[in-house]
Amino acid sequence: MADNGIDRGTSGLGSSKKRYSAFSLARNAMSYHQNWQQAWRHAEPKAEYDAVIIGGGGHGLATAYYLASVHNMTNIAVIEKGWLGGGNTGRNTTIIRSNYMWDESAAIYDHALKLWEGLAQDLNFNIMFSQRGVLTIAHSWGELRDMSRRVHAIRLNGIDSDIMTPEQIKDFVPTINIDQNIRYPVMGGFLQKRGGTARHDAVAWGYARAADDLGVDIIQNCEVTGLKRSGRKITGVETTRGLIKTKKVGVVVAGHSSLIADMAGVRMPLQSRPLQALVSEPIKPILDTVIMSNAVHMYISQSDKGEMVLGAGVDKYNSYAQRGSWPVPEHMLAAAVELFPVLSRLRMLRHWGGIVDTCPDASPIISKTDVDGLYFNCGWGTGGFKATPGSGHVFADLIANDRPNKIAEPYALKRFETGYLIDEHGAAGVAH
Amino acid sequence: MLLINCPHCGARDEAEFSCGGEAHIARPLAENSINDTQFADYLFFRHNPKGIFLERWRHAAGCRKWFNAVRDTVTDEIIEIYPMGGLPKSKAGKQAHAENWRRASAAEKAAMPATKGKK
């Protein structure tokens, strides 16, 4: 199991869950898969908890899991207004990488990547983590030069990153078009071999099952309607299923962070925008890596089912409508077809939008607030999935100890007053 | 796809427009009188309602002129379009303008030193 010097908490599962293995799969096949143990309980909310996490997506469930496994806080609950992983956790394009330029970003995203390596063993859940590499393409000389600067900065932080020529890219990805006479020609690129994909739903389910095993109550269909305060202190959470008393509340609700912040009288510098993705009909394997292009805001990979998974850039106006605006995928698909002519007759099966909370500096907010016991983990914008384990790990530490650790510290809300921004807009090589 | 009614050119496809974010953010001209926290309200903190939002748009690929819009961020319906420098006339727009936290912020108060006492 990967170790990397991180306190991963209790390893594997406790005694209340039967372990998943090839053997258990065979044994359950004998009874037509009718007797699998329930992965997590449908918990009823108790009157009081030591901590309540609002938001049952990947980040929220990871937070709960690490609170229980690393910090021994097991009298906690995760409350979710819909169903587990039904928000942005189930709407992203599952890409994982840590090739960010600034030191602060490298620290948190690589912390996450180290947790990804070994997460399936930690959780005893096949999250289908596949380090198939993430290749970011440059389409102009200017972009290529800027990319080499970034690659060197990334390597100085000990994160693997290699520049590739168009010929090497063609060799690595035979379906790509490296003709220099197209609108977005391939001028070069850089590869993070440790990057890749994981099955997003499995990440939510794996964390939920492991957290439940440690005693965490996971309460679905329970919407927060208000936050109860006594002076400057949090005392409880009002929900559609009654009042839940608690002294610590961790808010991990992505696109709806501003609304929960309003309930507490806290302001966040966030703008909620739709981020769109598309999935094609399944085809034979043609792409065994992840391709990203920042100039066109396009990223593409192929799922294990054979579907091409394409993601676009964020929409240009705020919206809570989970559908998005047409010009965005139109532009992205035009570039995708030019880069991969083989896709030209592919039919898209599904198209959706998720509401992401974008921050002015394209970096997250992991922070205490002016209200004692109220913590926010938000602002991940368009790139939160890759950080799921790392985000949960440092946020759990913040909630348990009421002070940020070294990795989380730069992400405090205060940075918008001090000016110590972590400006990842251009720096990360992000089609965020 | 939004159909946006440019006050100068008429109804056009949203692809022709760029969105300028929250409207009615006045620059605190008397910025020396406000602290960093208050200045951050002007610089970084934006209203992000689930509902009626007052925002700026520009007909970037047309007349290139700016204008304001009242839009519902849940349905994406554009309720009203009104000129820069003006205030919304629709009931929803008026209410959204009055209820915005920014109206009471120190940054906005510092925006109008010259008109002090007039309004």
Coordinates of C-alpha atoms in Angstrom, one line a residue:
Chain A
M1 CA 0.0 0.0 0.0
A2 CA 1.2 3.5 -0.8
D3 CA 2.4 5.2 2.4
N4 CA 4.2 8.5 1.4
G5 CA 4.4 9.6 5.0
I6 CA 0.7 10.7 5.2
D7 CA -1.4 9.7 8.1
R8 CA -4.1 7.8 6.2
G9 CA -5.9 6.8 9.4
T10 CA -7.2 3.3 10.1
S11 CA -6.4 1.2 7.2
G12 CA -9.1 -0.8 5.5
L13 CA -12.4 -1.6 7.3
G14 CA -13.3 -2.4 10.8
S15 CA -15.3 -5.5 11.8
S16 CA -18.9 -4.4 10.8
K17 CA -18.4 -4.8 7.1
K18 CA -17.7 -7.8 5.1
R19 CA -14.6 -7.3 2.9
Y20 CA -15.0 -7.0 -0.9
S21 CA -12.6 -9.4 -2.7
A22 CA -12.5 -11.6 -5.8
F23 CA -13.5 -14.4 -3.4
S24 CA -16.5 -12.6 -2.1
L25 CA -17.6 -11.8 -5.6
A26 CA -17.5 -15.5 -6.5
R27 CA -19.3 -16.5 -3.3
N28 CA -22.1 -13.9 -3.9
A29 CA -22.4 -15.1 -7.5
M30 CA -23.6 -18.4 -6.0
S31 CA -26.6 -16.7 -4.5
Y32 CA -27.3 -14.6 -7.7
H33 CA -25.9 -11.5 -5.9
Q34 CA -29.0 -11.2 -3.7
N35 CA -27.2 -11.3 -0.4
W36 CA -24.6 -8.5 -0.6
Q37 CA -24.3 -6.6 2.7
Q38 CA -25.8 -3.1 2.7
A39 CA -22.9 -0.7 1.9
W40 CA -24.1 2.0 4.4
R41 CA -27.1 2.4 6.8
H42 CA -29.9 4.8 6.1
A43 CA -29.3 6.6 9.3
E44 CA -32.0 8.7 11.1
P45 CA -30.6 12.0 12.3
K46 CA -29.7 12.0 16.0
A47 CA -30.5 15.0 18.2
E48 CA -26.8 16.0 18.5
Y49 CA -23.5 15.3 16.9
D50 CA -19.9 16.3 17.6
A51 CA -19.7 17.6 14.1
V52 CA -22.0 17.8 11.1
I53 CA -20.7 17.8 7.5
I54 CA -23.1 19.5 5.0
G55 CA -22.8 17.9 1.6
G56 CA -22.6 14.2 0.7
G57 CA -20.4 14.5 -2.3
G58 CA -16.9 13.1 -2.6
H59 CA -15.3 16.0 -0.6
G60 CA -17.9 15.8 2.2
L61 CA -17.7 12.1 2.5
A62 CA -13.9 12.1 2.4
T63 CA -14.0 14.7 5.2
A64 CA -16.2 12.6 7.3
Y65 CA -14.1 9.5 6.7
Y66 CA -10.9 11.2 7.7
L67 CA -12.5 12.8 10.7
A68 CA -13.4 9.3 11.9
S69 CA -10.3 7.4 10.8
V70 CA -7.6 9.9 11.5
H71 CA -9.1 12.1 14.2
N72 CA -11.3 9.5 16.0
M73 CA -14.4 11.7 15.7
T74 CA -17.0 9.1 15.1
N75 CA -20.1 10.8 16.5
I76 CA -20.6 12.8 13.3
A77 CA -23.1 13.0 10.5
V78 CA -23.0 13.8 6.8
I79 CA -26.2 15.4 5.6
E80 CA -27.1 15.5 1.9
K81 CA -30.1 17.2 0.4
G82 CA -30.3 14.7 -2.5
W83 CA -28.5 11.4 -2.8
L84 CA -24.9 10.6 -2.3
G85 CA -22.6 11.7 -5.1
G86 CA -25.6 13.1 -7.1
G87 CA -24.1 16.6 -7.5
N88 CA -20.8 17.4 -9.0
T89 CA -19.2 14.2 -7.8
G90 CA -21.3 12.4 -10.4
R91 CA -21.0 15.1 -13.0
N92 CA -17.3 15.6 -13.5
T93 CA -15.0 14.0 -16.1
T94 CA -13.1 12.0 -13.5
I95 CA -9.6 13.4 -14.3
I96 CA -6.9 13.3 -11.7
R97 CA -3.6 15.1 -11.9
S98 CA -1.4 17.3 -9.7
N99 CA 0.7 19.3 -12.2
Y100 CA 0.0 22.7 -10.8
M101 CA 2.5 25.4 -10.9
W102 CA 2.4 27.3 -7.6
D103 CA 3.9 25.7 -4.5
E104 CA 0.6 26.0 -2.5
S105 CA -1.3 24.2 -5.3
A106 CA 1.4 21.5 -5.8
A107 CA 1.2 20.8 -2.1
I108 CA -2.5 20.1 -1.9
Y109 CA -3.0 18.5 -5.3
D110 CA -0.1 16.1 -4.9
H111 CA -1.2 15.4 -1.3
A112 CA -4.4 14.3 -2.9
L113 CA -2.7 12.3 -5.6
K114 CA -0.6 10.4 -3.0
L115 CA -3.9 9.5 -1.2
W116 CA -5.4 8.4 -4.5
E117 CA -2.5 5.9 -4.9
G118 CA -3.6 3.4 -2.4
L119 CA -7.2 4.7 -1.8
A120 CA -8.8 1.5 -3.1
Q121 CA -6.9 -0.5 -0.5
D122 CA -7.7 2.1 2.3
L123 CA -11.4 1.9 1.6
N124 CA -11.6 -1.8 0.4
F125 CA -13.5 -0.4 -2.6
N126 CA -12.5 -0.6 -6.2
I127 CA -12.4 3.0 -7.3
M128 CA -11.0 2.0 -10.7
F129 CA -8.1 4.4 -10.2
S130 CA -6.1 4.3 -13.5
Q131 CA -2.8 6.2 -13.8
R132 CA -3.1 6.3 -17.6
G133 CA -1.4 9.7 -17.8
V134 CA -2.7 13.2 -18.5
L135 CA -1.3 14.9 -21.6
T136 CA -1.8 18.6 -21.9
I137 CA -1.4 20.0 -25.4
A138 CA 0.0 23.4 -26.6
H139 CA -1.3 24.9 -29.8
S140 CA 1.1 27.8 -30.3
W141 CA 4.7 28.7 -29.7
G142 CA 3.8 31.1 -27.0
E143 CA 1.8 28.4 -25.2
L144 CA 4.6 25.9 -25.6
R145 CA 7.2 28.2 -24.1
D146 CA 4.9 29.0 -21.2
M147 CA 4.3 25.3 -20.8
S148 CA 8.1 24.5 -20.5
R149 CA 8.4 27.2 -17.8
R150 CA 5.5 25.5 -15.9
V151 CA 7.0 22.0 -16.4
H152 CA 10.2 23.1 -14.7
A153 CA 8.4 24.7 -11.8
I154 CA 6.3 21.6 -11.4
R155 CA 9.3 19.3 -11.5
L156 CA 11.0 21.5 -8.8
N157 CA 8.2 20.5 -6.5
G158 CA 8.9 16.8 -7.2
I159 CA 5.9 16.2 -9.4
D160 CA 6.5 14.2 -12.5
S161 CA 6.1 16.2 -15.7
D162 CA 7.6 15.6 -19.2
I163 CA 7.6 17.8 -22.3
M164 CA 6.7 15.9 -25.5
T165 CA 7.2 16.8 -29.2
P166 CA 4.3 16.4 -31.7
E167 CA 6.0 13.2 -33.0
Q168 CA 6.2 11.7 -29.5
I169 CA 2.6 12.7 -28.9
K170 CA 1.6 11.0 -32.2
D171 CA 3.5 7.9 -31.1
F172 CA 1.8 7.9 -27.7
V173 CA -1.7 8.8 -29.0
P174 CA -2.0 7.3 -32.6
T175 CA -5.5 8.7 -33.2
I176 CA -4.5 12.3 -32.8
N177 CA -4.1 14.7 -35.7
I178 CA -0.7 16.5 -35.7
D179 CA -1.2 18.3 -39.0
Q180 CA 0.2 21.8 -38.6
N181 CA -2.4 23.4 -40.8
I182 CA -5.4 23.1 -38.6
R183 CA -7.0 25.7 -36.4
Y184 CA -5.5 24.3 -33.2
P185 CA -2.3 22.5 -34.3
V186 CA -0.4 20.3 -31.9
M187 CA 2.9 22.1 -31.2
G188 CA 3.9 20.0 -28.3
G189 CA 2.6 19.0 -24.9
F190 CA 3.4 17.8 -21.4
L191 CA 2.6 14.6 -19.7
Q192 CA 2.0 13.7 -16.1
K193 CA 2.3 9.9 -16.0
R194 CA 0.9 9.6 -12.5
G195 CA -2.2 11.4 -13.5
G196 CA -5.3 9.6 -14.8
T197 CA -8.9 8.8 -13.9
A198 CA -11.0 7.1 -11.3
R199 CA -14.6 6.1 -11.2
H200 CA -16.3 9.1 -9.6
D201 CA -19.4 7.3 -8.2
A202 CA -17.2 4.6 -6.7
V203 CA -15.2 7.3 -4.8
A204 CA -18.4 8.6 -3.1
W205 CA -19.6 5.1 -2.4
G206 CA -16.2 3.9 -1.2
Y207 CA -15.9 6.8 1.3
A208 CA -19.5 6.4 2.4
R209 CA -19.1 2.7 3.1
A210 CA -15.9 3.1 5.0
A211 CA -17.2 6.1 7.0
D212 CA -20.4 4.2 7.8
D213 CA -18.2 1.3 9.0
L214 CA -16.5 3.7 11.4
G215 CA -19.9 4.9 12.8
V216 CA -20.5 8.0 10.8
D217 CA -24.3 8.6 10.1
I218 CA -25.0 9.3 6.5
I219 CA -28.3 11.1 6.1
Q220 CA -29.7 11.6 2.6
N221 CA -32.7 13.6 1.5
C222 CA -32.1 16.0 4.3
E223 CA -31.8 19.6 3.2
V224 CA -30.3 22.4 5.3
T225 CA -32.8 25.2 5.8
G226 CA -30.8 27.3 8.3
L227 CA -27.8 27.5 10.7
K228 CA -28.4 28.1 14.3
R229 CA -26.1 30.5 16.1
S230 CA -25.6 31.7 19.6
G231 CA -23.7 34.9 19.4
R232 CA -20.6 34.1 17.4
K233 CA -20.9 30.3 17.9
I234 CA -22.6 27.7 15.8
T235 CA -25.0 25.6 17.9
G236 CA -26.9 23.6 15.3
V237 CA -28.2 23.0 11.8
E238 CA -31.9 23.4 10.9
T239 CA -32.9 20.8 8.3
T240 CA -36.0 19.5 6.6
R241 CA -35.8 16.6 9.1
G242 CA -35.5 18.7 12.2
L243 CA -32.9 20.5 14.2
I244 CA -29.6 18.8 14.7
K245 CA -27.5 20.3 17.5
T246 CA -23.7 20.5 17.0
K247 CA -20.8 22.8 17.8
K248 CA -18.9 22.2 14.5
V249 CA -20.3 22.4 11.0
G250 CA -18.2 21.7 7.9
V251 CA -19.8 23.1 4.7
V252 CA -18.8 21.3 1.5
V253 CA -21.6 22.1 -1.0
A254 CA -19.8 23.3 -4.1
G255 CA -22.1 25.5 -6.2
H256 CA -24.5 26.2 -3.4
S257 CA -21.8 27.4 -0.9
S258 CA -23.0 31.1 -1.2
L259 CA -26.5 30.1 -0.1
I260 CA -25.3 28.2 3.0
A261 CA -22.9 31.2 3.7
D262 CA -25.9 33.6 3.5
M263 CA -27.7 31.5 6.2
A264 CA -24.8 32.2 8.6
G265 CA -24.3 35.8 7.6
V266 CA -20.9 35.0 6.1
R267 CA -19.8 36.2 2.6
M268 CA -17.9 34.1 0.1
P269 CA -16.1 35.6 -3.0
L270 CA -17.8 32.9 -5.2
Q271 CA -19.7 32.9 -8.5
S272 CA -21.7 29.8 -9.3
R273 CA -21.5 28.8 -13.0
P274 CA -22.5 25.7 -15.0
L275 CA -19.7 23.4 -16.1
Q276 CA -20.7 21.1 -18.9
A277 CA -19.6 17.6 -20.0
L278 CA -20.7 15.1 -22.6
V279 CA -20.5 11.4 -23.0
S280 CA -20.6 9.6 -26.4
E281 CA -21.9 6.2 -27.4
P282 CA -19.5 3.5 -26.5
I283 CA -16.8 2.5 -29.0
K284 CA -13.8 0.2 -29.2
P285 CA -10.8 1.4 -27.2
I286 CA -9.0 4.2 -29.1
L287 CA -7.6 6.4 -26.4
D288 CA -5.8 5.1 -23.3
T289 CA -4.8 8.4 -21.8
V290 CA -6.4 11.8 -21.0
I291 CA -5.9 14.6 -23.4
M292 CA -6.3 18.2 -22.3
S293 CA -6.2 21.4 -24.3
N294 CA -6.2 24.7 -22.5
A295 CA -6.5 27.0 -25.5
V296 CA -9.9 25.4 -26.5
H297 CA -10.9 24.3 -23.0
M298 CA -11.4 20.7 -24.0
Y299 CA -10.5 17.5 -22.3
I300 CA -11.2 14.0 -23.5
S301 CA -10.7 10.5 -22.2
Q302 CA -12.3 7.1 -22.8
S303 CA -14.2 5.4 -20.0
D304 CA -13.9 1.7 -19.3
K305 CA -17.3 1.2 -20.9
G306 CA -15.9 2.7 -24.1
E307 CA -17.7 6.0 -24.0
M308 CA -15.7 9.1 -24.9
V309 CA -15.9 11.5 -22.0
L310 CA -15.6 15.2 -23.0
G311 CA -15.5 18.2 -20.8
A312 CA -15.6 21.9 -21.6
G313 CA -14.7 25.2 -20.0
V314 CA -17.0 27.0 -17.6
D315 CA -20.0 29.0 -18.9
K316 CA -19.6 32.8 -19.1
Y317 CA -22.5 33.8 -16.8
N318 CA -23.7 32.8 -13.4
S319 CA -26.5 30.2 -13.3
Y320 CA -27.9 27.5 -11.0
A321 CA -29.7 25.8 -14.0
Q322 CA -27.9 22.5 -14.4
R323 CA -27.8 22.6 -18.2
G324 CA -25.4 25.2 -19.5
S325 CA -25.2 27.3 -22.6
W326 CA -24.8 25.8 -26.1
P327 CA -21.9 27.8 -27.6
V328 CA -19.6 26.2 -25.0
P329 CA -19.9 22.5 -26.1
E330 CA -20.2 23.6 -29.7
H331 CA -16.8 25.2 -29.6
M332 CA -15.2 22.4 -27.7
L333 CA -16.6 19.7 -30.0
A334 CA -15.4 21.5 -33.1
A335 CA -11.9 21.4 -31.7
A336 CA -12.2 17.8 -30.5
V337 CA -13.2 16.7 -34.0
E338 CA -10.3 18.6 -35.6
L339 CA -7.8 17.0 -33.1
F340 CA -9.4 13.5 -33.4
P341 CA -11.0 13.2 -36.9
V342 CA -12.0 9.7 -35.9
L343 CA -14.7 11.2 -33.6
S344 CA -16.5 13.1 -36.4
R345 CA -19.4 10.7 -36.7
L346 CA -19.7 9.8 -33.1
R347 CA -23.1 10.4 -31.5
M348 CA -23.3 12.1 -28.1
L349 CA -25.5 10.2 -25.7
R350 CA -25.7 12.5 -22.7
H351 CA -24.9 16.1 -21.9
W352 CA -25.2 17.8 -18.6
G353 CA -24.1 20.7 -16.5
G354 CA -23.0 20.9 -12.9
I355 CA -22.9 24.1 -10.8
V356 CA -19.4 24.9 -9.8
D357 CA -18.3 27.6 -7.3
T358 CA -15.6 29.6 -9.0
C359 CA -13.2 31.7 -7.0
P360 CA -11.5 34.9 -8.2
D361 CA -8.0 33.2 -8.1
A362 CA -9.2 29.8 -9.3
S363 CA -8.0 28.2 -6.1
P364 CA -10.2 26.7 -3.3
I365 CA -11.2 28.2 0.0
I366 CA -10.5 25.8 3.0
S367 CA -11.1 28.1 5.9
K368 CA -12.5 29.0 9.3
T369 CA -15.0 31.8 9.3
D370 CA -16.0 34.7 11.5
V371 CA -18.5 32.3 13.1
D372 CA -16.9 29.9 15.6
G373 CA -17.3 26.3 14.6
L374 CA -18.3 27.1 11.0
Y375 CA -15.8 25.8 8.4
F376 CA -16.0 26.1 4.7
N377 CA -14.4 24.0 2.0
C378 CA -15.5 25.5 -1.3
G379 CA -14.4 27.4 -4.4
W380 CA -12.9 24.3 -6.1
G381 CA -14.6 25.6 -9.2
T382 CA -14.0 23.4 -12.2
G383 CA -11.3 21.2 -10.8
G384 CA -12.4 19.7 -7.5
F385 CA -12.7 16.0 -8.3
K386 CA -9.0 15.4 -8.5
A387 CA -8.5 16.9 -5.1
T388 CA -11.2 14.8 -3.3
P389 CA -9.0 12.8 -0.9
G390 CA -6.6 15.6 -0.2
S391 CA -9.4 18.1 0.3
G392 CA -11.2 15.8 2.7
H393 CA -7.9 15.0 4.6
V394 CA -6.9 18.6 5.3
F395 CA -10.5 19.8 5.9
A396 CA -11.0 17.0 8.5
D397 CA -7.7 18.2 10.2
L398 CA -9.0 21.8 10.2
I399 CA -12.4 20.8 11.7
A400 CA -10.8 18.5 14.3
N401 CA -8.1 20.8 15.5
D402 CA -9.7 24.2 14.8
R403 CA -6.6 25.4 13.0
P404 CA -5.4 24.8 9.4
N405 CA -2.4 22.6 8.8
K406 CA 0.4 23.7 6.6
I407 CA -1.2 22.5 3.4
A408 CA -4.6 24.2 4.1
E409 CA -3.2 27.4 5.6
P410 CA -2.7 29.4 2.3
Y411 CA -6.3 28.6 1.4
A412 CA -7.9 30.8 4.1
L413 CA -10.6 33.2 3.3
K414 CA -8.4 36.0 4.6
R415 CA -6.3 35.9 1.4
F416 CA -8.8 38.1 -0.3
E417 CA -8.0 40.8 2.2
T418 CA -4.2 40.3 2.4
G419 CA -3.8 39.9 -1.3
Y420 CA -1.9 36.6 -0.9
L421 CA -3.8 35.0 -3.8
I422 CA -2.9 31.7 -5.3
D423 CA -3.5 32.7 -8.9
E424 CA -3.9 29.5 -10.8
H425 CA -5.9 30.9 -13.7
G426 CA -3.0 30.7 -16.2
A427 CA -0.5 29.0 -14.1
A428 CA -1.8 25.5 -13.7
G429 CA -2.1 24.6 -17.4
V430 CA -5.8 24.4 -16.5
A431 CA -8.7 23.7 -18.5
H432 CA -9.7 23.7 -14.9
Chain B
M1 CA -29.2 29.3 -25.7
L2 CA -30.1 32.7 -24.5
L3 CA -31.7 35.2 -26.8
I4 CA -30.6 38.6 -25.6
N5 CA -32.3 41.8 -26.6
C6 CA -29.5 44.3 -27.1
P7 CA -31.1 47.8 -26.6
H8 CA -29.2 49.0 -29.7
C9 CA -29.3 46.0 -32.1
G10 CA -32.3 44.0 -31.1
A11 CA -32.6 40.3 -30.2
R12 CA -29.4 38.4 -30.8
D13 CA -27.8 35.0 -30.0
E14 CA -25.9 34.9 -26.7
A15 CA -22.7 33.9 -28.6
E16 CA -22.4 37.6 -29.6
F17 CA -22.3 38.8 -26.0
S18 CA -19.9 38.7 -23.1
C19 CA -21.1 38.8 -19.5
G20 CA -19.5 41.4 -17.2
G21 CA -20.8 40.0 -13.9
E22 CA -22.6 41.8 -11.1
A23 CA -23.9 45.3 -11.9
H24 CA -23.9 48.4 -9.7
I25 CA -20.5 48.0 -8.1
A26 CA -19.2 51.4 -7.6
R27 CA -15.5 52.0 -7.2
P28 CA -14.7 53.4 -3.7
L29 CA -13.1 56.6 -4.8
A30 CA -12.4 57.5 -1.2
E31 CA -10.6 54.2 -0.8
N32 CA -8.1 55.6 1.7
S33 CA -10.9 55.9 4.2
I34 CA -11.8 52.2 4.1
N35 CA -9.8 49.2 5.4
D36 CA -8.6 46.1 3.5
T37 CA -11.6 44.1 4.5
Q38 CA -14.0 46.7 3.1
F39 CA -11.9 47.1 0.0
A40 CA -12.0 43.3 -0.6
D41 CA -15.8 43.6 -0.7
Y42 CA -15.4 45.9 -3.8
L43 CA -12.5 43.9 -5.3
F44 CA -13.4 40.3 -4.9
F45 CA -16.7 39.7 -3.2
R46 CA -19.6 39.3 -5.6
H47 CA -23.3 38.7 -5.1
N48 CA -24.1 35.1 -6.1
P49 CA -27.9 34.7 -5.7
K50 CA -30.0 31.7 -6.6
G51 CA -32.7 33.8 -8.1
I52 CA -32.8 37.4 -9.4
F53 CA -29.4 38.7 -10.4
L54 CA -28.5 42.2 -11.7
E55 CA -25.6 41.9 -14.1
R56 CA -23.8 43.7 -16.9
W57 CA -23.6 42.4 -20.5
R58 CA -21.7 43.7 -23.5
H59 CA -22.7 43.1 -27.1
A60 CA -19.1 42.2 -27.9
A61 CA -19.6 40.9 -31.4
G62 CA -22.1 43.6 -32.3
C63 CA -22.4 47.3 -31.2
R64 CA -19.9 46.6 -28.4
K65 CA -22.0 48.6 -26.0
W66 CA -22.6 47.8 -22.4
F67 CA -26.0 47.4 -20.8
N68 CA -27.6 45.9 -17.6
A69 CA -29.9 43.0 -17.3
V70 CA -32.2 41.5 -14.6
R71 CA -31.9 37.7 -14.9
D72 CA -33.2 34.8 -12.9
T73 CA -30.3 32.4 -12.3
V74 CA -32.6 29.5 -11.7
T75 CA -34.4 29.6 -15.0
D76 CA -32.0 31.9 -17.0
E77 CA -35.0 34.0 -17.9
I78 CA -34.1 37.6 -18.7
I79 CA -36.7 39.8 -17.0
E80 CA -35.5 43.3 -17.9
I81 CA -32.8 45.1 -19.8
Y82 CA -31.9 48.6 -18.8
P83 CA -29.1 51.1 -19.7
M84 CA -25.8 51.4 -17.9
G85 CA -26.0 54.0 -15.1
G86 CA -29.8 53.4 -14.7
L87 CA -31.7 51.4 -12.2
P88 CA -34.1 48.4 -12.8
K89 CA -37.8 49.3 -13.2
S90 CA -39.3 45.8 -12.8
K91 CA -40.5 44.8 -9.4
A92 CA -38.1 41.9 -9.2
G93 CA -35.2 44.0 -10.3
K94 CA -36.0 46.8 -7.8
Q95 CA -36.2 44.4 -5.0
A96 CA -33.0 42.6 -5.9
H97 CA -31.2 46.0 -6.1
A98 CA -32.5 47.1 -2.7
E99 CA -31.8 43.8 -0.9
N100 CA -28.2 43.4 -2.1
W101 CA -25.8 43.5 0.8
R102 CA -23.6 45.8 -1.2
R103 CA -26.0 48.7 -0.6
A104 CA -25.0 48.8 3.0
S105 CA -21.3 48.2 2.5
A106 CA -18.6 50.6 3.5
A107 CA -17.1 50.3 0.0
E108 CA -20.2 51.5 -1.7
K109 CA -20.6 54.4 0.8
A110 CA -17.0 55.4 0.0
A111 CA -17.9 55.5 -3.7
M112 CA -19.8 58.8 -3.5
P113 CA -17.9 61.3 -1.4
A114 CA -19.0 64.2 -3.6
T115 CA -22.7 63.6 -3.2
K116 CA -22.5 63.3 0.5
G117 CA -25.5 64.9 2.1
K118 CA -27.4 65.4 -1.2
K119 CA -29.1 62.0 -1.2

